[in-house]
Tab-separated table of N, CA and C in Angstrom:
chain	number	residue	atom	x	y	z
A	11	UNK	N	-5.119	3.923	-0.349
A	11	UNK	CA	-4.981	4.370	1.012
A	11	UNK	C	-4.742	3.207	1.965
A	12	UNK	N	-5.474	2.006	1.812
A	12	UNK	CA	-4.920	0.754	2.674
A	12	UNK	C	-3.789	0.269	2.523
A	13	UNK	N	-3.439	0.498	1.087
A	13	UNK	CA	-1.989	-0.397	1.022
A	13	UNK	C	-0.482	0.608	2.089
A	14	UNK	N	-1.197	2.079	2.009
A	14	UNK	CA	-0.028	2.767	2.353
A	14	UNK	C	-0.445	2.812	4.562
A	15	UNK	N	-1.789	2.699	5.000
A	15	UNK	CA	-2.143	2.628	5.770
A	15	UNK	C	-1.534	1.335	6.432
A	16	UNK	N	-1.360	0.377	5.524
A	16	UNK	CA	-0.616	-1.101	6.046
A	16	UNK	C	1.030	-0.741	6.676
A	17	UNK	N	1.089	-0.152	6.154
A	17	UNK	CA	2.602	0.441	6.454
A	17	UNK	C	3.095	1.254	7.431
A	18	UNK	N	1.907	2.043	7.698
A	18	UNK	CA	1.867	3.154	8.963
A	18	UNK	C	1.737	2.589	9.924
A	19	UNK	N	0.608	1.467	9.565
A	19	UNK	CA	0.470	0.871	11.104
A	19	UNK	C	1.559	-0.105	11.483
A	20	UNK	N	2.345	-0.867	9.898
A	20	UNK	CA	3.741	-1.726	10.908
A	20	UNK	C	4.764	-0.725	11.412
A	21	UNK	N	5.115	0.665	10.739
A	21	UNK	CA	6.012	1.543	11.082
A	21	UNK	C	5.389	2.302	12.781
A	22	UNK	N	4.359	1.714	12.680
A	22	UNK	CA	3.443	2.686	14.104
A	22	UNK	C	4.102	1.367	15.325
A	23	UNK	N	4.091	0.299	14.849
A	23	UNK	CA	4.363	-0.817	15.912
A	23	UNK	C	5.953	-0.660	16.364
A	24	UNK	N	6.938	-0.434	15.012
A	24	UNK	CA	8.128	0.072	15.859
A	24	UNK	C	7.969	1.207	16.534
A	25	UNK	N	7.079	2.243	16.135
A	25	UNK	CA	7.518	2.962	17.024
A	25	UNK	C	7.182	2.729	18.540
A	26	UNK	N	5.975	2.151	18.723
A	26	UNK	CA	5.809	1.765	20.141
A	26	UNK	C	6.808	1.078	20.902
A	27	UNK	N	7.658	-0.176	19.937
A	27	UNK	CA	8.247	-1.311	20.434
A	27	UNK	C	9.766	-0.185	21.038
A	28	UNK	N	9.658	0.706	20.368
A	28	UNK	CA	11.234	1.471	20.642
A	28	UNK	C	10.706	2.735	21.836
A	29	UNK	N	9.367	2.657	22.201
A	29	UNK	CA	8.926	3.857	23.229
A	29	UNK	C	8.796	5.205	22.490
A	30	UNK	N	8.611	5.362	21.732
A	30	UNK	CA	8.456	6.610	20.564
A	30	UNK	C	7.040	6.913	20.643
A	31	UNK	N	6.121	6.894	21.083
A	31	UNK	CA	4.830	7.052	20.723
A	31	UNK	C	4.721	9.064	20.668
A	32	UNK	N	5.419	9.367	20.886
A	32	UNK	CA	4.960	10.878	20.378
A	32	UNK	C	5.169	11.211	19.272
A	33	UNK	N	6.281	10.465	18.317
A	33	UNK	CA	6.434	10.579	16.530
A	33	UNK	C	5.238	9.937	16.135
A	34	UNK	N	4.437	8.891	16.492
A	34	UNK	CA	3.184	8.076	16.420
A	34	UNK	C	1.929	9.428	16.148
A	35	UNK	N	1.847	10.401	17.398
A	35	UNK	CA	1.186	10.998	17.220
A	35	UNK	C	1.282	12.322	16.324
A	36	UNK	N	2.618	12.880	16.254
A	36	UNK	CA	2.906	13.804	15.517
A	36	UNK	C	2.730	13.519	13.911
A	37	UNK	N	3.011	12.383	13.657
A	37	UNK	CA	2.821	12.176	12.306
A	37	UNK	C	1.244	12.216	12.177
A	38	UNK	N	0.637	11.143	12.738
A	38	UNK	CA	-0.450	11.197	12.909
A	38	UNK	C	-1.548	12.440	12.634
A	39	UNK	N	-0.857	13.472	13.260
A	39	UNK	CA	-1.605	14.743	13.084
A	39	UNK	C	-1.160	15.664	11.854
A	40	UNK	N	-0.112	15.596	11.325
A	40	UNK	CA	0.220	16.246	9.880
A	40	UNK	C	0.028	15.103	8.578
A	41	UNK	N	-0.252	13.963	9.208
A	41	UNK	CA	-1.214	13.187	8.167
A	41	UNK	C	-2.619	13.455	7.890
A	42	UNK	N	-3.265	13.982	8.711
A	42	UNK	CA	-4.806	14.142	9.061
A	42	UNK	C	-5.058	15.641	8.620
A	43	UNK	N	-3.489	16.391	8.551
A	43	UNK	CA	-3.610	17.866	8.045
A	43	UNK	C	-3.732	18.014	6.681
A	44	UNK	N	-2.860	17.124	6.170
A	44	UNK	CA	-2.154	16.880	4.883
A	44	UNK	C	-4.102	16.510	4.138
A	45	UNK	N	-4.442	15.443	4.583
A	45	UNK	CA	-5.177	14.642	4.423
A	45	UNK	C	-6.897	16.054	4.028
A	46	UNK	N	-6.531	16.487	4.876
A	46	UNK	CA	-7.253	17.755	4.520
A	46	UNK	C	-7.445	19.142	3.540
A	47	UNK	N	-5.744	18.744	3.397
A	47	UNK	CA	-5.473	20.140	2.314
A	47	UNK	C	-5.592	19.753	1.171
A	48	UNK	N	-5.196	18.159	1.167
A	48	UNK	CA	-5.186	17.884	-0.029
A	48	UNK	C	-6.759	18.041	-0.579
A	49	UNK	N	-7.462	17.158	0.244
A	49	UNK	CA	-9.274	16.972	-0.139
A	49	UNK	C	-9.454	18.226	-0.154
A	50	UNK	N	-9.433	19.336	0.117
A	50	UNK	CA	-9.881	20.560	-0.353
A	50	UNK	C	-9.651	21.267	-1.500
A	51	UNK	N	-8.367	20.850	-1.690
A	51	UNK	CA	-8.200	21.920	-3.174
A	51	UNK	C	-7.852	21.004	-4.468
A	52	UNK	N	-8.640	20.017	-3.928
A	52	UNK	CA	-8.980	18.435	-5.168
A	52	UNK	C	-10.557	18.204	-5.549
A	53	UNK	N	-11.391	18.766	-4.652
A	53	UNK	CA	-12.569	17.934	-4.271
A	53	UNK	C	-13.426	18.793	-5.837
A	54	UNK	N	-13.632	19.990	-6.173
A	54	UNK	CA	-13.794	21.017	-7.070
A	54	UNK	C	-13.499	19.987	-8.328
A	55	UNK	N	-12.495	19.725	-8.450
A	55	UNK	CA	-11.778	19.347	-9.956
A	55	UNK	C	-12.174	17.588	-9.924
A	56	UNK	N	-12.499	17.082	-8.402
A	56	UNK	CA	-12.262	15.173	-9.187
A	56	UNK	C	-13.488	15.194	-7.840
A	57	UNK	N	-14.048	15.655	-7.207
A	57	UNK	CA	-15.524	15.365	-6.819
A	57	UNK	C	-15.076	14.048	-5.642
A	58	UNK	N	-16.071	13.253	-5.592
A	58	UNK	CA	-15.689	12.404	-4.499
A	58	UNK	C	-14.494	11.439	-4.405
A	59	UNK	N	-13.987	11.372	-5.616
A	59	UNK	CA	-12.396	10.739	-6.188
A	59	UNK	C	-11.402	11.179	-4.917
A	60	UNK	N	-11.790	12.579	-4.796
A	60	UNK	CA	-10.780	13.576	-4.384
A	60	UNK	C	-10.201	13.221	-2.576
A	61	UNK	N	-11.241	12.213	-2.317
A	61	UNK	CA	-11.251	11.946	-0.697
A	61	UNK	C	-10.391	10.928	-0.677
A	62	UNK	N	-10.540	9.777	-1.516
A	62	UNK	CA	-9.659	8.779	-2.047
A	62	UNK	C	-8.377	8.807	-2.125
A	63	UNK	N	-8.175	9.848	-3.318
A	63	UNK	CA	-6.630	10.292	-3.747
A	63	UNK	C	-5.993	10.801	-2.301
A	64	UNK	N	-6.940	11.955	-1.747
A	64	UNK	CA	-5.745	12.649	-0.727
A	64	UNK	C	-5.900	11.842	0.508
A	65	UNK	N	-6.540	10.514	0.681
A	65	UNK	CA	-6.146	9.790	1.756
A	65	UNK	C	-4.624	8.793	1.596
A	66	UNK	N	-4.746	8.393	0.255
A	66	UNK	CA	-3.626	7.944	-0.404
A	66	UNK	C	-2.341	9.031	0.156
A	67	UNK	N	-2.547	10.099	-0.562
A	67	UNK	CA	-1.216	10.509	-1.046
A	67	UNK	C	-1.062	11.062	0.403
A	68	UNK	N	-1.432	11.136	1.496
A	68	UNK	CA	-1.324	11.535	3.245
A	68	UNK	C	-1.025	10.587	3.336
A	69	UNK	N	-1.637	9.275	3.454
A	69	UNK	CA	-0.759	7.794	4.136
A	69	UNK	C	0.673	7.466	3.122
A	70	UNK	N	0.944	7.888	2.063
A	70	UNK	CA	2.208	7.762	1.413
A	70	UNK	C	2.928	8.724	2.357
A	71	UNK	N	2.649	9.958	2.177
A	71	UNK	CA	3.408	11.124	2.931
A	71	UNK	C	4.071	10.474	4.262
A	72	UNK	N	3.060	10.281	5.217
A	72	UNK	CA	3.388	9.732	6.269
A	72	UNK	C	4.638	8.357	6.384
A	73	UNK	N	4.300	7.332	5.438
A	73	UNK	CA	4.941	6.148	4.695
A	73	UNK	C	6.471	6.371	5.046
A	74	UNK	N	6.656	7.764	3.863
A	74	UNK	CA	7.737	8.022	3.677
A	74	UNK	C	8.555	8.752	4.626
A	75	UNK	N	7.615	9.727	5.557
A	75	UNK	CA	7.902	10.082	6.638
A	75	UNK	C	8.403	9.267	7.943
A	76	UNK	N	7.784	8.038	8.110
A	76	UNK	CA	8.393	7.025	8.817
A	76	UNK	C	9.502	6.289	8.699
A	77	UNK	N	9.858	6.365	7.306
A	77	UNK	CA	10.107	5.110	6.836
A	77	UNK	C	11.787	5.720	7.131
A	78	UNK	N	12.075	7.305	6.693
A	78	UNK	CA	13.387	8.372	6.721
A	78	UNK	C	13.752	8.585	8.301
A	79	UNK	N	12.613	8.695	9.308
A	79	UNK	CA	12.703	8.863	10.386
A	79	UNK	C	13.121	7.586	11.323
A	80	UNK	N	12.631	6.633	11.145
A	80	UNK	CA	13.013	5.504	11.146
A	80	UNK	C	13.783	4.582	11.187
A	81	UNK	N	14.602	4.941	10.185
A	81	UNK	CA	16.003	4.285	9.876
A	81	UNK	C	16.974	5.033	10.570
A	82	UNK	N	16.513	5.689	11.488
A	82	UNK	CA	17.690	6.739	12.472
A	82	UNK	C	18.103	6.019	13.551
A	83	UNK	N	16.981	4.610	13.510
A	83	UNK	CA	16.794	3.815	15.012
A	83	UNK	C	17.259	1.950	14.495
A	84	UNK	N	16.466	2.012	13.411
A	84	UNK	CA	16.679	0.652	12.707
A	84	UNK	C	16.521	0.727	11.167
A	85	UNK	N	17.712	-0.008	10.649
A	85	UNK	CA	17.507	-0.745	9.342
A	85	UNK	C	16.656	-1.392	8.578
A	86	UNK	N	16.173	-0.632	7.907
A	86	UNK	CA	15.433	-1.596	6.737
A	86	UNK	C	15.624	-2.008	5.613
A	87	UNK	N	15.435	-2.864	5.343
A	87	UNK	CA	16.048	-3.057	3.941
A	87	UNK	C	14.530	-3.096	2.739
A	88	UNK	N	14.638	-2.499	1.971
A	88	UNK	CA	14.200	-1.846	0.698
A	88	UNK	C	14.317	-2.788	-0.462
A	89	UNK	N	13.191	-3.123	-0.817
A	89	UNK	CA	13.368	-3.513	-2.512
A	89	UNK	C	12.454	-2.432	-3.483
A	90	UNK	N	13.781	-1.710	-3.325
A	90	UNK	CA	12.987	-0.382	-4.241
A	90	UNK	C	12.402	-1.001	-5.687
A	91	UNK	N	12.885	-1.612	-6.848
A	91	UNK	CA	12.216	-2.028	-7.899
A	91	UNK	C	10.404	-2.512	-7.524
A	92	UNK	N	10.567	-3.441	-6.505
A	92	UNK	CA	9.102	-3.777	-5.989
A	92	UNK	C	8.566	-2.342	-5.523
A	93	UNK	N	9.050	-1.437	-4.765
A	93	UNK	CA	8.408	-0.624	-4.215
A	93	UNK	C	7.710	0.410	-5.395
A	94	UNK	N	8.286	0.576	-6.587
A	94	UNK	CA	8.427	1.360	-7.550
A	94	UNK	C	7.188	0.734	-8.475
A	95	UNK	N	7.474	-0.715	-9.020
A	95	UNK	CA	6.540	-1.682	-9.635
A	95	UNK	C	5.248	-1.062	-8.960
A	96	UNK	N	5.297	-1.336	-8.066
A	96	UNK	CA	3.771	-1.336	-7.173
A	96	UNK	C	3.217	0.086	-7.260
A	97	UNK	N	4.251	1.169	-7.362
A	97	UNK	CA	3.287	2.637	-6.975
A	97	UNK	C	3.157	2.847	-8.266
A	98	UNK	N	3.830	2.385	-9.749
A	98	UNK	CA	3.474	2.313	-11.102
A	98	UNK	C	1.813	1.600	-11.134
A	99	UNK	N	1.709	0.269	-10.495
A	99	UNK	CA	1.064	-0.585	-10.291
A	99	UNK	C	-0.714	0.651	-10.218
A	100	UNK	N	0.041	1.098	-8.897
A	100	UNK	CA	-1.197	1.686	-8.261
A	100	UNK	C	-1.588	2.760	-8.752
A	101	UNK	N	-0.593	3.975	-9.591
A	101	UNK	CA	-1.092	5.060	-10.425
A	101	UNK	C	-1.802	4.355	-11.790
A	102	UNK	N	-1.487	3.540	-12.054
A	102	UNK	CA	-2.094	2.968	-13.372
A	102	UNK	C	-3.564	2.796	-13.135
A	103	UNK	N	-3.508	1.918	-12.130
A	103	UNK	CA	-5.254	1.130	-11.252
A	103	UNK	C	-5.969	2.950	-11.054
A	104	UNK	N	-5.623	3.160	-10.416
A	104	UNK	CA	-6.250	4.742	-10.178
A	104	UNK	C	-7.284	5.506	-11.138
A	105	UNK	N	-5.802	5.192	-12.179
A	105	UNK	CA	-6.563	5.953	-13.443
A	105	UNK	C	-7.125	5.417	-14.228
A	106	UNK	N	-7.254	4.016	-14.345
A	106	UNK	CA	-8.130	3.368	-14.720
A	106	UNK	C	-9.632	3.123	-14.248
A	107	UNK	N	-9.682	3.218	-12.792
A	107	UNK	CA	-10.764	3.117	-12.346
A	107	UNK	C	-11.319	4.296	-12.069
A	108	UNK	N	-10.600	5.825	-12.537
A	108	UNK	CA	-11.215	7.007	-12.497
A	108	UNK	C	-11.779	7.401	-13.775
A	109	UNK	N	-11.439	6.619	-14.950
A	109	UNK	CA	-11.904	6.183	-16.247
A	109	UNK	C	-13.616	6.126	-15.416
A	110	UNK	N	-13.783	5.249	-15.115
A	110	UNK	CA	-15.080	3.961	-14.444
A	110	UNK	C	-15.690	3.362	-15.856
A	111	UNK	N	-15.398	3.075	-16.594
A	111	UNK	CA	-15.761	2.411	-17.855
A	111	UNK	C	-15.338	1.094	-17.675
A	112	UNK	N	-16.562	-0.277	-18.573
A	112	UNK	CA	-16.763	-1.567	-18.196
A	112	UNK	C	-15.106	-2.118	-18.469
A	113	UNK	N	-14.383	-1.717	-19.593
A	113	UNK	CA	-13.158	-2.203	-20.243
A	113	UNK	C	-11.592	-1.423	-19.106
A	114	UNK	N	-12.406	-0.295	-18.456
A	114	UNK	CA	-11.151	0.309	-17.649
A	114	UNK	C	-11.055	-0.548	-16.200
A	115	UNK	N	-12.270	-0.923	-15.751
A	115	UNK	CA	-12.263	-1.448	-14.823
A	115	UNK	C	-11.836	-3.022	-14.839
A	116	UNK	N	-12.428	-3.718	-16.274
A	116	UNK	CA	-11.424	-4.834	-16.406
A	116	UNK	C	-10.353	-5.115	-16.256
A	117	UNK	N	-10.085	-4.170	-16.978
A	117	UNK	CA	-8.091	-4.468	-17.192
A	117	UNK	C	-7.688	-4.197	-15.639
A	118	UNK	N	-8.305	-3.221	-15.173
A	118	UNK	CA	-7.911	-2.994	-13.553
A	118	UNK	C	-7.874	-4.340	-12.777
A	119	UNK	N	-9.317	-5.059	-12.594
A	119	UNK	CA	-9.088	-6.119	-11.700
A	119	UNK	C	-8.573	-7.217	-12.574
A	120	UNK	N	-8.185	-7.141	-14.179
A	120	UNK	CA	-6.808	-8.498	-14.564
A	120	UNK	C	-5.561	-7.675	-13.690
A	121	UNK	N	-5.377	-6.853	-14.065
A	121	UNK	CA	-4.255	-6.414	-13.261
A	121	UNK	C	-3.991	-7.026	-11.745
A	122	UNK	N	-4.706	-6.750	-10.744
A	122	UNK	CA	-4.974	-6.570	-9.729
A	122	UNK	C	-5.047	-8.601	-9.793
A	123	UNK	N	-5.884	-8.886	-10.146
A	123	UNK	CA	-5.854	-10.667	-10.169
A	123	UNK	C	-4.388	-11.048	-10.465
A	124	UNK	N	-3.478	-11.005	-11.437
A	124	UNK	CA	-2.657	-10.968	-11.639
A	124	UNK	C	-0.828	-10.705	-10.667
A	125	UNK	N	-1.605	-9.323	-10.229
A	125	UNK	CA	-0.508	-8.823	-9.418
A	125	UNK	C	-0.592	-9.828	-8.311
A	126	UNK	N	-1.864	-10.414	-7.757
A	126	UNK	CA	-1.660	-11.081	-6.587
A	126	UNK	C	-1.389	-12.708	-6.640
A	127	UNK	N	-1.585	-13.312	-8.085
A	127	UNK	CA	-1.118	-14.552	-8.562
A	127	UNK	C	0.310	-14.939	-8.273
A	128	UNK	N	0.736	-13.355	-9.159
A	128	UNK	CA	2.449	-13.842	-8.921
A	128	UNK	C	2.785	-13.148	-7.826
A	129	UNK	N	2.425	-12.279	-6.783
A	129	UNK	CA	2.991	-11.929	-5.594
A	129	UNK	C	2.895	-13.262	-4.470
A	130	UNK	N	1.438	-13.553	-4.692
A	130	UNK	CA	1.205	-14.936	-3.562
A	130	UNK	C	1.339	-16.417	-4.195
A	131	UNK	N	2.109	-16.910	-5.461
A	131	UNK	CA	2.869	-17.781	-5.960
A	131	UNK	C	3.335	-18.899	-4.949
A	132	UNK	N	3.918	-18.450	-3.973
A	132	UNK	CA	4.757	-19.497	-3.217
A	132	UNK	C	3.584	-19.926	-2.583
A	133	UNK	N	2.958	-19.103	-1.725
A	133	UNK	CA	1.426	-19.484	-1.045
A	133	UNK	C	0.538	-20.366	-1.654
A	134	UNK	N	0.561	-19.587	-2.572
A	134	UNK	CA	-0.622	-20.442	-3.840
A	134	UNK	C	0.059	-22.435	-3.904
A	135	UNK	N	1.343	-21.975	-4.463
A	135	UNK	CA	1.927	-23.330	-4.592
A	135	UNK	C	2.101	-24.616	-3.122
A	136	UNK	N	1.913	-24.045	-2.283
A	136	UNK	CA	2.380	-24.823	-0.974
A	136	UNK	C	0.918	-25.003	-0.371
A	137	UNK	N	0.076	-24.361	-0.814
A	137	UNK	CA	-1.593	-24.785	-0.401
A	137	UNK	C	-2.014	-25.905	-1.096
A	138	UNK	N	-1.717	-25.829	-2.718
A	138	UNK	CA	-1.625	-26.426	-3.205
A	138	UNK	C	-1.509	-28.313	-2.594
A	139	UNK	N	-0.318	-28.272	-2.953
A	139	UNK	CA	0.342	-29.375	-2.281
A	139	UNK	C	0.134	-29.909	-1.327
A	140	UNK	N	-0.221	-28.680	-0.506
A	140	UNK	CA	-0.716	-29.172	1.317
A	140	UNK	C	-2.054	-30.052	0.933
A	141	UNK	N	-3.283	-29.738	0.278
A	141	UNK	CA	-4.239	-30.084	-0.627
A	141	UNK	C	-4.199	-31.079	-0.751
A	142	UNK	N	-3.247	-31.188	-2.102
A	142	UNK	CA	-3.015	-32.816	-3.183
A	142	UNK	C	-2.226	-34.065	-1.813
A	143	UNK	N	-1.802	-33.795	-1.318
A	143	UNK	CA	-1.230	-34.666	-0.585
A	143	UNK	C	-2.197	-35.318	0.681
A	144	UNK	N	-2.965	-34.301	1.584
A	144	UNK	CA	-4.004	-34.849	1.927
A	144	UNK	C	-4.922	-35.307	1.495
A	145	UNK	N	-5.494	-34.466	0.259
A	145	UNK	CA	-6.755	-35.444	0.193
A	145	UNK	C	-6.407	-36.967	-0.745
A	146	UNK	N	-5.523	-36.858	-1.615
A	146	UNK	CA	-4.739	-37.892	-2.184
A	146	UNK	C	-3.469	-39.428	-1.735
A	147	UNK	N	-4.391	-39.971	-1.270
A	147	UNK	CA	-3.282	-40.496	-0.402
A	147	UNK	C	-2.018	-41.454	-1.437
């Protein structure tokens, strides 16, 4: 739900920057609907999971809802393979950690350690350096 919430709120900033704030709120409110229907006819079958999932799959909804509406005003450019990687990424983690077993949750946070090694790579490498060079004269 944060990763897709990260997104609403940069897609929420164009909309302000372009004077749109009533798509801001309209989405807003069939996210919070969504967000409801889903937790209701989930909560029976996956218990407190169920608040989780349908906050997710409402801030995706919305995501995608911005993201179509959006491009009516400005261009974005898309790296669908990453976008795809990542929601593979995140159904995998899900169901691993809906497992909750010591070996499901491992592999989850190697995953998760991992995913952010090689996503923040350049970061990692230039801290690095920033590092070795100061304290090393």
């Amino acid at each position: 739900g944060v990763f897709f919430n990260s997104f609403v709120n940069f897609y929420s900033g164009i909309y302000i920057a372009f004077k749109r704030t009533r798509q801001v709120g309209i989405s807003s409110a069939i996210g919070a609907t969504l967000n409801l229907l889903i937790n209701l006819m989930m909560i029976r079958q996956f218990g407190l999971y169920a608040a989780s999932v349908s906050t997710a799959v409402s801030f995706m909804i919305i995501v995608l809802y911005k993201a179509y509406d959006l491009n009516k005003i400005v261009k974005i450019k898309y790296d669908f393979n990453e976008i795809i990687f990542g929601l593979l990424l995140f159904i995998l983690s899900a169901a691993l950690l809906f497992l909750n077993k010591f070996w499901s949750i491992l592999i989850c946070s190697i995953i998760a350690f991992a995913f952010n090694i090689v996503k923040n790579f350049y970061l990692i490498k230039s801290g690095y350096y920033y590092f070795v060079k100061r304290f090393n004269p």
